[in-house]
Amino acid sequence: MEKVVIIRYAEIHLKGKNRGYFERVFSVNLEKSLKGLRHELRRTSGRWLVEKFEEGYAEEVAERVSKVFGVHSYSIGYLVGNSMDEMFAAAKLVAPRTGSFKVETHRAYKKYPLTSMEISAELGGRLLADNPRLRVDVRSPESTVFVDVRENGKALVFGSFEEGRGGMPVGTSGRGLLMISGGIDSPVAGYMMAKRGMCVELLHFHSYPYTNDGAKEKVVKLSKILSRYSLTARLSAVSVTHIQEEIHAKCAAELNVTLLRRFMFRIAERVAKREGIQCLITGESLGQVASQTIEGMTSSNAVVSLPVLRPLVGFDKDEIISRAKKIGTYDTSVLPFEDCCTVFLPEHPAIKPRLEFIEREEGKLDVEALVAEAIGTLEIIEL
Ligand code: ATP
Ligand code: MG
């Protein structure tokens, strides 16, 4: 009897002609998520099975699989021969110790000598005889033993369906460059685009030495957590220190943030285009801070031609926080390290900056040289 993890997929089956492609990408993603664990991944009709992992690793396999987008549900169970004795031996292992239960059988192999009902009745009877603390309740049992009789002389026996994250396989919806800070919002924004199948690449801006190694470590850690879902392999980091010094020295203080953001967008677009990435992604949410007004977003959009996706634009902070907690990034995001945006932060940032004013102040800087210089500092961190 072999312990296995059973995976069922979500939206993929909706994709008609593209189904084969979606399934291939999904398989590759499952393999990526299981990297470093001994296993075999096998496609059977309508589901995937992870087999041959080391004893005691079922939970780890399930935990990793649970983070892959496209997984509709998954179960830890047993793969056994379809004789009644073998199915009963597995059923005993997944059945509860006490309380009410039922057996629910699904029969893909229609030539099996017993019907689904008969199999359930037989196994239920044996379980009852084996353990007097159990009782059957077919209407609302506390536990269910699921039996799935397959066509290859095998059966799957498991005790629960765990809900997957849904979404689409990462890599089936183009590529985006997430501007990732050490904050709460941007990792959530990246998660949401990855969930829709986008391949999310990462770009971080730092102001070393005004920001320290702790701030960088924090972003690396966030990127690693995010990459469990997005399967991203690396993080790019660019220094905006000189840009901030120049803005601080030469431009109106209330425009500090606005001008810095325009530089970030320009640099991000340059990096994206070089890598064939199709859009930018930010964690902005309308009205959350002074720079996230429609005027602020318009002023940033004005310097780039790629689309800018802002998946959190309509979310309240509480909603973003509760998502960050579910994803597992929240505790890292709230560690107290300075982000580059808080260095040189003006006391009264402009809330609705006018474009002529922005352009006049920006005219005091050699924008092109500063962008090129910043891109020259690009460093790649493998995750
Ligand atoms: P976050 O929680 O994502 O930091 P925030 O509420 O602090 O967001 P801002 O600091 O105004 O908001 O940043 C808005 C967006 O700009 C971020 O969500 C992120 O996409 C991008 N951004 C901000 N700072 C950086 C940075 N240092 N590196 C890369 N992107 C950044
Ligand atoms: Mg921030």
Tab-separated table of C-alpha atoms and ligand atoms in Angstrom:
chain	number	residue	atom	x	y	z
A	1	MET	CA	0.000	0.000	0.000
A	2	GLU	CA	1.479	3.316	-1.040
A	3	LYS	CA	0.887	6.752	0.440
A	4	VAL	CA	0.204	9.328	-2.276
A	5	VAL	CA	-0.938	12.913	-2.687
A	6	ILE	CA	-3.864	13.276	-5.076
A	7	ILE	CA	-4.226	16.564	-6.945
A	8	ARG	CA	-7.269	17.766	-8.847
A	9	TYR	CA	-7.061	20.844	-10.995
A	10	ALA	CA	-9.250	23.911	-11.241
A	11	GLU	CA	-10.066	26.272	-14.092
A	12	ILE	CA	-7.838	24.497	-16.567
A	13	HIS	CA	-10.585	22.322	-17.942
A	14	LEU	CA	-12.461	25.405	-19.116
A	15	LYS	CA	-9.857	26.244	-21.673
A	16	GLY	CA	-11.041	24.045	-24.523
A	17	LYS	CA	-8.416	23.754	-27.217
A	18	ASN	CA	-5.670	25.114	-24.957
A	19	ARG	CA	-6.252	22.430	-22.403
A	20	GLY	CA	-3.165	20.418	-23.347
A	21	TYR	CA	-0.980	23.501	-23.034
A	22	PHE	CA	-2.453	24.482	-19.659
A	23	GLU	CA	-1.951	20.983	-18.343
A	24	ARG	CA	1.665	20.864	-19.451
A	25	VAL	CA	2.413	24.157	-17.734
A	26	PHE	CA	0.571	22.927	-14.645
A	27	SER	CA	2.709	19.760	-14.567
A	28	VAL	CA	5.911	21.771	-14.880
A	29	ASN	CA	4.761	24.023	-12.027
A	30	LEU	CA	3.966	21.056	-9.785
A	31	GLU	CA	7.451	19.719	-10.512
A	32	LYS	CA	8.998	23.102	-9.649
A	33	SER	CA	7.110	23.250	-6.378
A	34	LEU	CA	8.379	19.776	-5.427
A	35	LYS	CA	11.989	20.521	-6.293
A	36	GLY	CA	14.392	19.060	-3.764
A	37	LEU	CA	11.959	16.360	-2.574
A	38	ARG	CA	12.282	12.820	-3.873
A	39	HIS	CA	9.024	12.004	-5.677
A	40	GLU	CA	7.371	10.887	-8.877
A	41	LEU	CA	4.595	12.944	-10.424
A	42	ARG	CA	2.127	11.071	-12.580
A	43	ARG	CA	-0.833	12.214	-14.616
A	44	THR	CA	-3.837	9.890	-14.450
A	45	SER	CA	-7.226	10.604	-15.945
A	46	GLY	CA	-8.418	13.906	-14.540
A	47	ARG	CA	-5.877	14.091	-11.737
A	48	TRP	CA	-2.226	14.090	-10.819
A	49	LEU	CA	-0.618	11.770	-8.313
A	50	VAL	CA	2.540	12.423	-6.351
A	51	GLU	CA	4.088	9.082	-5.446
A	52	LYS	CA	7.279	7.546	-4.122
A	53	PHE	CA	8.182	10.329	-1.702
A	54	GLU	CA	10.066	9.429	1.446
A	55	GLU	CA	8.096	8.179	4.376
A	56	GLY	CA	6.875	10.990	6.590
A	57	TYR	CA	6.941	13.553	3.766
A	58	ALA	CA	3.278	13.435	2.758
A	59	GLU	CA	2.465	16.617	4.700
A	60	GLU	CA	5.377	18.491	3.146
A	61	VAL	CA	4.352	17.383	-0.356
A	62	ALA	CA	0.760	18.446	0.331
A	63	GLU	CA	1.875	21.778	1.784
A	64	ARG	CA	3.902	22.593	-1.318
A	65	VAL	CA	1.217	21.437	-3.722
A	66	SER	CA	-1.355	23.518	-1.860
A	67	LYS	CA	0.476	26.653	-3.017
A	68	VAL	CA	0.429	25.867	-6.721
A	69	PHE	CA	-2.156	27.854	-8.672
A	70	GLY	CA	-4.553	25.704	-10.661
A	71	VAL	CA	-4.959	23.169	-7.840
A	72	HIS	CA	-8.652	22.821	-7.120
A	73	SER	CA	-8.314	20.316	-4.283
A	74	TYR	CA	-5.852	17.787	-2.965
A	75	SER	CA	-5.870	14.816	-0.607
A	76	ILE	CA	-3.365	12.668	1.171
A	77	GLY	CA	-4.392	9.066	0.636
A	78	TYR	CA	-3.408	5.570	-0.398
A	79	LEU	CA	-3.005	3.913	-3.754
A	80	VAL	CA	-3.947	0.229	-3.457
A	81	GLY	CA	-5.094	-2.691	-5.577
A	82	ASN	CA	-8.883	-2.722	-6.051
A	83	SER	CA	-9.597	-5.955	-4.150
A	84	MET	CA	-11.938	-5.517	-1.203
A	85	ASP	CA	-9.231	-6.609	1.247
A	86	GLU	CA	-6.749	-4.046	0.012
A	87	MET	CA	-9.304	-1.244	-0.065
A	88	PHE	CA	-10.403	-2.161	3.450
A	89	ALA	CA	-6.820	-2.108	4.740
A	90	ALA	CA	-6.452	1.464	3.431
A	91	ALA	CA	-9.925	2.501	4.609
A	92	LYS	CA	-8.976	1.457	8.145
A	93	LEU	CA	-6.038	3.869	8.035
A	94	VAL	CA	-8.060	6.891	6.935
A	95	ALA	CA	-11.217	6.144	8.941
A	96	PRO	CA	-11.759	8.055	12.198
A	97	ARG	CA	-11.126	6.375	15.558
A	98	THR	CA	-14.545	7.267	16.829
A	99	GLY	CA	-17.757	9.068	15.870
A	100	SER	CA	-20.001	8.939	12.841
A	101	PHE	CA	-18.821	8.245	9.311
A	102	LYS	CA	-19.828	7.065	5.896
A	103	VAL	CA	-18.029	5.553	2.943
A	104	GLU	CA	-18.449	7.337	-0.369
A	105	THR	CA	-17.369	5.438	-3.461
A	106	HIS	CA	-16.753	6.705	-6.947
A	107	ARG	CA	-16.230	4.109	-9.660
A	108	ALA	CA	-14.370	5.177	-12.784
A	109	TYR	CA	-13.994	1.482	-13.662
A	110	LYS	CA	-17.549	0.577	-14.549
A	111	LYS	CA	-16.850	-3.128	-14.999
A	112	TYR	CA	-16.003	-3.599	-11.345
A	113	PRO	CA	-18.181	-6.489	-10.088
A	114	LEU	CA	-19.815	-4.353	-7.356
A	115	THR	CA	-21.661	-1.049	-7.748
A	116	SER	CA	-20.488	2.049	-5.869
A	117	MET	CA	-23.261	1.581	-3.319
A	118	GLU	CA	-22.291	-2.040	-2.774
A	119	ILE	CA	-18.639	-1.182	-2.300
A	120	SER	CA	-19.541	1.535	0.241
A	121	ALA	CA	-21.840	-0.850	2.098
A	122	GLU	CA	-19.262	-3.628	2.196
A	123	LEU	CA	-16.419	-1.393	3.382
A	124	GLY	CA	-18.676	0.433	5.859
A	125	GLY	CA	-19.774	-2.913	7.302
A	126	ARG	CA	-16.200	-4.107	7.687
A	127	LEU	CA	-15.115	-0.847	9.351
A	128	LEU	CA	-18.010	-1.082	11.836
A	129	ALA	CA	-17.188	-4.683	12.660
A	130	ASP	CA	-13.565	-3.743	13.157
A	131	ASN	CA	-14.170	-0.747	15.451
A	132	PRO	CA	-17.223	-0.673	17.741
A	133	ARG	CA	-16.701	3.030	18.535
A	134	LEU	CA	-17.758	3.985	15.019
A	135	ARG	CA	-21.285	4.462	13.800
A	136	VAL	CA	-22.641	5.081	10.329
A	137	ASP	CA	-24.450	8.287	9.440
A	138	VAL	CA	-24.989	8.690	5.710
A	139	ARG	CA	-26.791	12.065	5.997
A	140	SER	CA	-24.313	14.200	7.977
A	141	PRO	CA	-21.335	12.157	9.051
A	142	GLU	CA	-18.473	13.672	11.024
A	143	SER	CA	-16.009	11.929	8.702
A	144	THR	CA	-16.086	10.393	5.261
A	145	VAL	CA	-13.924	7.661	3.794
A	146	PHE	CA	-13.602	8.291	0.068
A	147	VAL	CA	-12.923	5.413	-2.302
A	148	ASP	CA	-12.145	6.019	-5.943
A	149	VAL	CA	-11.956	2.827	-8.032
A	150	ARG	CA	-9.688	3.542	-11.004
A	151	GLU	CA	-9.491	1.770	-14.331
A	152	ASN	CA	-6.034	0.248	-13.934
A	153	GLY	CA	-6.861	-2.296	-11.251
A	154	LYS	CA	-6.098	0.313	-8.591
A	155	ALA	CA	-8.116	2.327	-6.118
A	156	LEU	CA	-7.486	5.550	-4.253
A	157	VAL	CA	-8.623	5.752	-0.638
A	158	PHE	CA	-8.541	9.036	1.277
A	159	GLY	CA	-10.189	10.838	4.181
A	160	SER	CA	-10.660	14.424	3.033
A	161	PHE	CA	-10.651	16.950	0.216
A	162	GLU	CA	-8.447	19.915	1.054
A	163	GLU	CA	-9.265	23.070	-0.868
A	164	GLY	CA	-6.572	24.314	-3.255
A	165	ARG	CA	-6.019	27.948	-4.170
A	166	GLY	CA	-7.673	27.780	-7.569
A	167	GLY	CA	-6.427	30.252	-10.146
A	168	MET	CA	-4.546	29.438	-13.334
A	169	PRO	CA	-1.122	27.873	-13.817
A	170	VAL	CA	1.624	30.468	-13.544
A	171	GLY	CA	3.069	31.055	-16.994
A	172	THR	CA	-0.171	30.898	-18.951
A	173	SER	CA	-1.012	34.638	-18.712
A	174	GLY	CA	2.067	36.518	-19.860
A	175	ARG	CA	4.766	38.192	-17.786
A	176	GLY	CA	4.715	41.164	-15.444
A	177	LEU	CA	7.363	43.021	-13.460
A	178	LEU	CA	6.304	43.532	-9.850
A	179	MET	CA	7.807	46.544	-8.130
A	180	ILE	CA	8.297	44.959	-4.743
A	181	SER	CA	8.989	47.028	-1.629
A	182	GLY	CA	9.346	45.691	1.888
A	183	GLY	CA	5.752	46.715	2.602
A	184	ILE	CA	2.521	44.819	3.030
A	185	ASP	CA	0.918	45.622	-0.289
A	186	SER	CA	3.258	44.753	-3.132
A	187	PRO	CA	3.713	41.045	-2.244
A	188	VAL	CA	-0.087	40.695	-2.173
A	189	ALA	CA	-0.312	42.406	-5.574
A	190	GLY	CA	2.235	39.923	-6.970
A	191	TYR	CA	0.343	37.002	-5.489
A	192	MET	CA	-2.871	38.132	-7.144
A	193	MET	CA	-1.361	38.427	-10.611
A	194	ALA	CA	0.414	35.069	-10.251
A	195	LYS	CA	-2.929	33.583	-9.284
A	196	ARG	CA	-4.306	34.666	-12.628
A	197	GLY	CA	-1.485	32.802	-14.331
A	198	MET	CA	0.976	35.647	-14.785
A	199	CYS	CA	4.687	34.997	-14.535
A	200	VAL	CA	5.744	37.577	-11.932
A	201	GLU	CA	9.316	38.921	-12.064
A	202	LEU	CA	10.583	41.070	-9.195
A	203	LEU	CA	12.287	44.469	-9.032
A	204	HIS	CA	13.237	46.238	-5.818
A	205	PHE	CA	14.615	49.752	-5.326
A	206	HIS	CA	16.890	50.495	-2.396
A	207	SER	CA	18.712	53.573	-1.135
A	208	TYR	CA	21.785	51.962	0.311
A	209	PRO	CA	23.467	53.248	2.532
A	210	TYR	CA	20.408	55.203	3.749
A	211	THR	CA	18.582	51.878	3.879
A	212	ASN	CA	20.510	48.980	5.424
A	213	ASP	CA	21.101	45.267	4.890
A	214	GLY	CA	18.143	44.435	7.127
A	215	ALA	CA	15.852	46.181	4.652
A	216	LYS	CA	17.325	44.152	1.811
A	217	GLU	CA	17.108	40.866	3.727
A	218	LYS	CA	13.472	41.609	4.384
A	219	VAL	CA	12.701	42.005	0.680
A	220	VAL	CA	14.619	38.817	-0.129
A	221	LYS	CA	12.610	36.977	2.499
A	222	LEU	CA	9.320	38.352	1.150
A	223	SER	CA	10.368	37.394	-2.358
A	224	LYS	CA	11.081	33.845	-1.229
A	225	ILE	CA	7.667	33.516	0.382
A	226	LEU	CA	6.001	34.936	-2.722
A	227	SER	CA	8.038	32.649	-4.982
A	228	ARG	CA	6.479	29.571	-3.356
A	229	TYR	CA	3.334	30.620	-5.247
A	230	SER	CA	4.695	32.571	-8.185
A	231	LEU	CA	7.645	30.192	-8.786
A	232	THR	CA	9.831	33.254	-9.419
A	233	ALA	CA	13.516	32.396	-9.446
A	234	ARG	CA	15.194	35.752	-8.881
A	235	LEU	CA	14.929	39.282	-7.629
A	236	SER	CA	16.518	42.313	-9.283
A	237	ALA	CA	17.641	45.208	-7.089
A	238	VAL	CA	18.464	48.721	-8.249
A	239	SER	CA	19.885	51.637	-6.271
A	240	VAL	CA	17.983	54.922	-6.385
A	241	THR	CA	20.242	56.638	-3.841
A	242	HIS	CA	21.744	59.141	-6.235
A	243	ILE	CA	18.356	59.932	-7.745
A	244	GLN	CA	16.959	60.687	-4.297
A	245	GLU	CA	19.927	62.888	-3.423
A	246	GLU	CA	19.500	64.840	-6.629
A	247	ILE	CA	15.759	65.287	-6.112
A	248	HIS	CA	16.343	66.330	-2.524
A	249	ALA	CA	19.007	68.853	-3.481
A	250	LYS	CA	17.337	70.418	-6.510
A	251	CYS	CA	13.556	70.023	-6.515
A	252	ALA	CA	10.576	71.267	-4.512
A	253	ALA	CA	10.357	69.145	-1.349
A	254	GLU	CA	6.647	68.396	-1.665
A	255	LEU	CA	7.335	66.610	-4.962
A	256	ASN	CA	9.984	64.227	-3.563
A	257	VAL	CA	7.744	61.185	-3.617
A	258	THR	CA	6.067	62.012	-6.918
A	259	LEU	CA	9.385	62.492	-8.685
A	260	LEU	CA	10.950	59.385	-7.179
A	261	ARG	CA	7.992	57.321	-8.300
A	262	ARG	CA	8.339	58.588	-11.857
A	263	PHE	CA	11.964	57.478	-11.794
A	264	MET	CA	10.968	54.063	-10.440
A	265	PHE	CA	8.459	53.605	-13.228
A	266	ARG	CA	10.946	54.631	-15.908
A	267	ILE	CA	13.580	52.250	-14.573
A	268	ALA	CA	11.081	49.423	-14.206
A	269	GLU	CA	9.886	49.891	-17.751
A	270	ARG	CA	13.436	49.893	-19.068
A	271	VAL	CA	14.194	46.642	-17.203
A	272	ALA	CA	10.899	45.084	-18.322
A	273	LYS	CA	11.359	45.894	-21.989
A	274	ARG	CA	14.888	44.557	-21.963
A	275	GLU	CA	13.568	41.226	-20.674
A	276	GLY	CA	10.490	41.062	-22.889
A	277	ILE	CA	8.172	41.585	-19.905
A	278	GLN	CA	4.760	42.920	-20.918
A	279	CYS	CA	3.539	45.048	-18.013
A	280	LEU	CA	4.373	46.584	-14.637
A	281	ILE	CA	2.624	45.616	-11.390
A	282	THR	CA	2.394	47.737	-8.240
A	283	GLY	CA	0.727	47.401	-4.856
A	284	GLU	CA	-0.965	50.801	-5.046
A	285	SER	CA	-4.450	51.225	-3.646
A	286	LEU	CA	-6.522	54.293	-4.439
A	287	GLY	CA	-6.266	56.997	-1.799
A	288	GLN	CA	-4.164	54.945	0.612
A	289	VAL	CA	-1.378	57.535	0.854
A	290	ALA	CA	-0.670	60.927	-0.675
A	291	SER	CA	1.006	59.509	-3.778
A	292	GLN	CA	-1.756	57.017	-4.517
A	293	THR	CA	-4.358	59.499	-5.700
A	294	ILE	CA	-5.585	59.318	-9.279
A	295	GLU	CA	-3.367	62.364	-9.959
A	296	GLY	CA	-0.349	60.550	-8.515
A	297	MET	CA	-1.036	57.429	-10.546
A	298	THR	CA	-1.552	59.528	-13.678
A	299	SER	CA	1.780	61.262	-13.158
A	300	SER	CA	3.555	57.887	-12.888
A	301	ASN	CA	1.723	56.396	-15.853
A	302	ALA	CA	2.691	59.433	-17.945
A	303	VAL	CA	6.345	58.395	-18.121
A	304	VAL	CA	5.803	54.798	-19.280
A	305	SER	CA	4.115	53.148	-22.235
A	306	LEU	CA	3.661	49.639	-20.786
A	307	PRO	CA	0.366	48.909	-19.019
A	308	VAL	CA	0.539	49.248	-15.233
A	309	LEU	CA	-1.525	46.658	-13.335
A	310	ARG	CA	-2.657	47.644	-9.848
A	311	PRO	CA	-4.602	44.643	-8.584
A	312	LEU	CA	-5.176	46.224	-5.144
A	313	VAL	CA	-6.546	49.523	-6.411
A	314	GLY	CA	-10.013	48.993	-4.939
A	315	PHE	CA	-9.035	47.279	-1.687
A	316	ASP	CA	-9.116	48.666	1.840
A	317	LYS	CA	-5.985	48.263	3.923
A	318	ASP	CA	-7.740	45.711	6.187
A	319	GLU	CA	-8.557	43.546	3.196
A	320	ILE	CA	-4.962	43.689	2.004
A	321	ILE	CA	-3.692	42.833	5.499
A	322	SER	CA	-5.962	39.834	5.822
A	323	ARG	CA	-4.758	38.556	2.439
A	324	ALA	CA	-1.126	39.128	3.429
A	325	LYS	CA	-1.744	37.035	6.540
A	326	LYS	CA	-3.232	34.214	4.502
A	327	ILE	CA	-0.344	34.265	2.048
A	328	GLY	CA	2.176	34.320	4.904
A	329	THR	CA	3.948	37.591	4.044
A	330	TYR	CA	2.426	39.806	6.734
A	331	ASP	CA	4.782	39.025	9.633
A	332	THR	CA	7.811	39.768	7.467
A	333	SER	CA	6.280	42.896	5.928
A	334	VAL	CA	5.769	44.526	9.315
A	335	LEU	CA	9.389	44.083	10.442
A	336	PRO	CA	10.696	47.581	11.155
A	337	PHE	CA	13.211	48.376	8.417
A	338	GLU	CA	13.268	51.581	6.455
A	339	ASP	CA	12.120	51.538	2.861
A	340	CYS	CA	13.643	53.928	0.347
A	341	CYS	CA	10.381	55.861	0.135
A	342	THR	CA	10.633	56.882	3.778
A	343	VAL	CA	14.133	58.296	3.322
A	344	PHE	CA	13.872	62.042	2.517
A	345	LEU	CA	10.113	61.816	2.990
A	346	PRO	CA	8.780	65.387	2.910
A	347	GLU	CA	6.538	66.584	5.717
A	348	HIS	CA	3.756	67.519	3.314
A	349	PRO	CA	3.911	65.508	0.111
A	350	ALA	CA	1.840	66.922	-2.744
A	351	ILE	CA	-1.499	65.143	-2.930
A	352	LYS	CA	-2.679	66.380	-6.310
A	353	PRO	CA	0.481	67.525	-8.079
A	354	ARG	CA	-0.076	69.353	-11.357
A	355	LEU	CA	1.778	67.921	-14.308
A	356	GLU	CA	3.345	71.264	-15.368
A	357	PHE	CA	4.755	71.731	-11.881
A	358	ILE	CA	6.130	68.185	-11.877
A	359	GLU	CA	7.704	68.608	-15.274
A	360	ARG	CA	9.229	71.979	-14.359
A	361	GLU	CA	10.851	70.533	-11.231
A	362	GLU	CA	11.956	67.398	-13.060
A	363	GLY	CA	13.535	69.639	-15.729
A	364	LYS	CA	16.169	70.556	-13.142
A	365	LEU	CA	17.511	66.985	-13.310
A	366	ASP	CA	19.328	65.016	-15.992
A	367	VAL	CA	16.635	62.348	-16.075
A	368	GLU	CA	18.168	60.189	-18.779
A	369	ALA	CA	21.614	60.071	-17.160
A	370	LEU	CA	20.150	59.260	-13.748
A	371	VAL	CA	18.012	56.439	-15.141
A	372	ALA	CA	20.972	54.963	-17.010
A	373	GLU	CA	23.168	55.235	-13.938
A	374	ALA	CA	20.553	53.495	-11.779
A	375	ILE	CA	20.164	50.660	-14.262
A	376	GLY	CA	23.927	50.250	-14.113
A	377	THR	CA	23.586	49.320	-10.424
A	378	LEU	CA	21.194	46.442	-11.165
A	379	GLU	CA	22.059	43.379	-9.163
A	380	ILE	CA	20.430	39.965	-9.415
A	381	ILE	CA	19.675	37.901	-6.344
A	382	GLU	CA	18.841	34.202	-6.847
A	383	LEU	CA	15.991	33.115	-4.603
B	1	ATP	P1	3.860	48.603	-0.112
B	1	ATP	O1	3.182	48.081	1.090
B	1	ATP	O2	3.785	47.671	-1.276
B	1	ATP	O3	5.239	49.110	0.172
B	1	ATP	P2	2.868	51.218	0.293
B	1	ATP	O4	1.491	51.282	0.795
B	1	ATP	O5	3.989	51.381	1.241
B	1	ATP	O6	3.013	49.874	-0.543
B	1	ATP	P3	4.118	53.126	-1.459
B	1	ATP	O7	5.327	53.141	-0.642
B	1	ATP	O8	3.503	54.395	-1.907
B	1	ATP	O9	2.922	52.307	-0.835
B	1	ATP	O10	4.414	52.274	-2.739
B	1	ATP	C1	3.409	52.012	-3.673
B	1	ATP	C2	3.920	50.930	-4.610
B	1	ATP	O11	5.134	51.337	-5.249
B	1	ATP	C3	4.298	49.664	-3.875
B	1	ATP	O12	3.200	48.830	-3.667
B	1	ATP	C4	5.311	49.050	-4.813
B	1	ATP	O13	4.670	48.392	-5.884
B	1	ATP	C5	6.037	50.268	-5.337
B	1	ATP	N1	7.213	50.551	-4.491
B	1	ATP	C6	7.322	51.362	-3.443
B	1	ATP	N2	8.556	51.334	-2.896
B	1	ATP	C7	9.265	50.456	-3.639
B	1	ATP	C8	10.606	49.950	-3.602
B	1	ATP	N3	11.472	50.352	-2.678
B	1	ATP	N4	10.979	49.052	-4.524
B	1	ATP	C9	10.098	48.629	-5.469
B	1	ATP	N5	8.828	49.052	-5.546
B	1	ATP	C10	8.417	49.956	-4.655
B	2	MG	MG	5.967	50.961	0.881
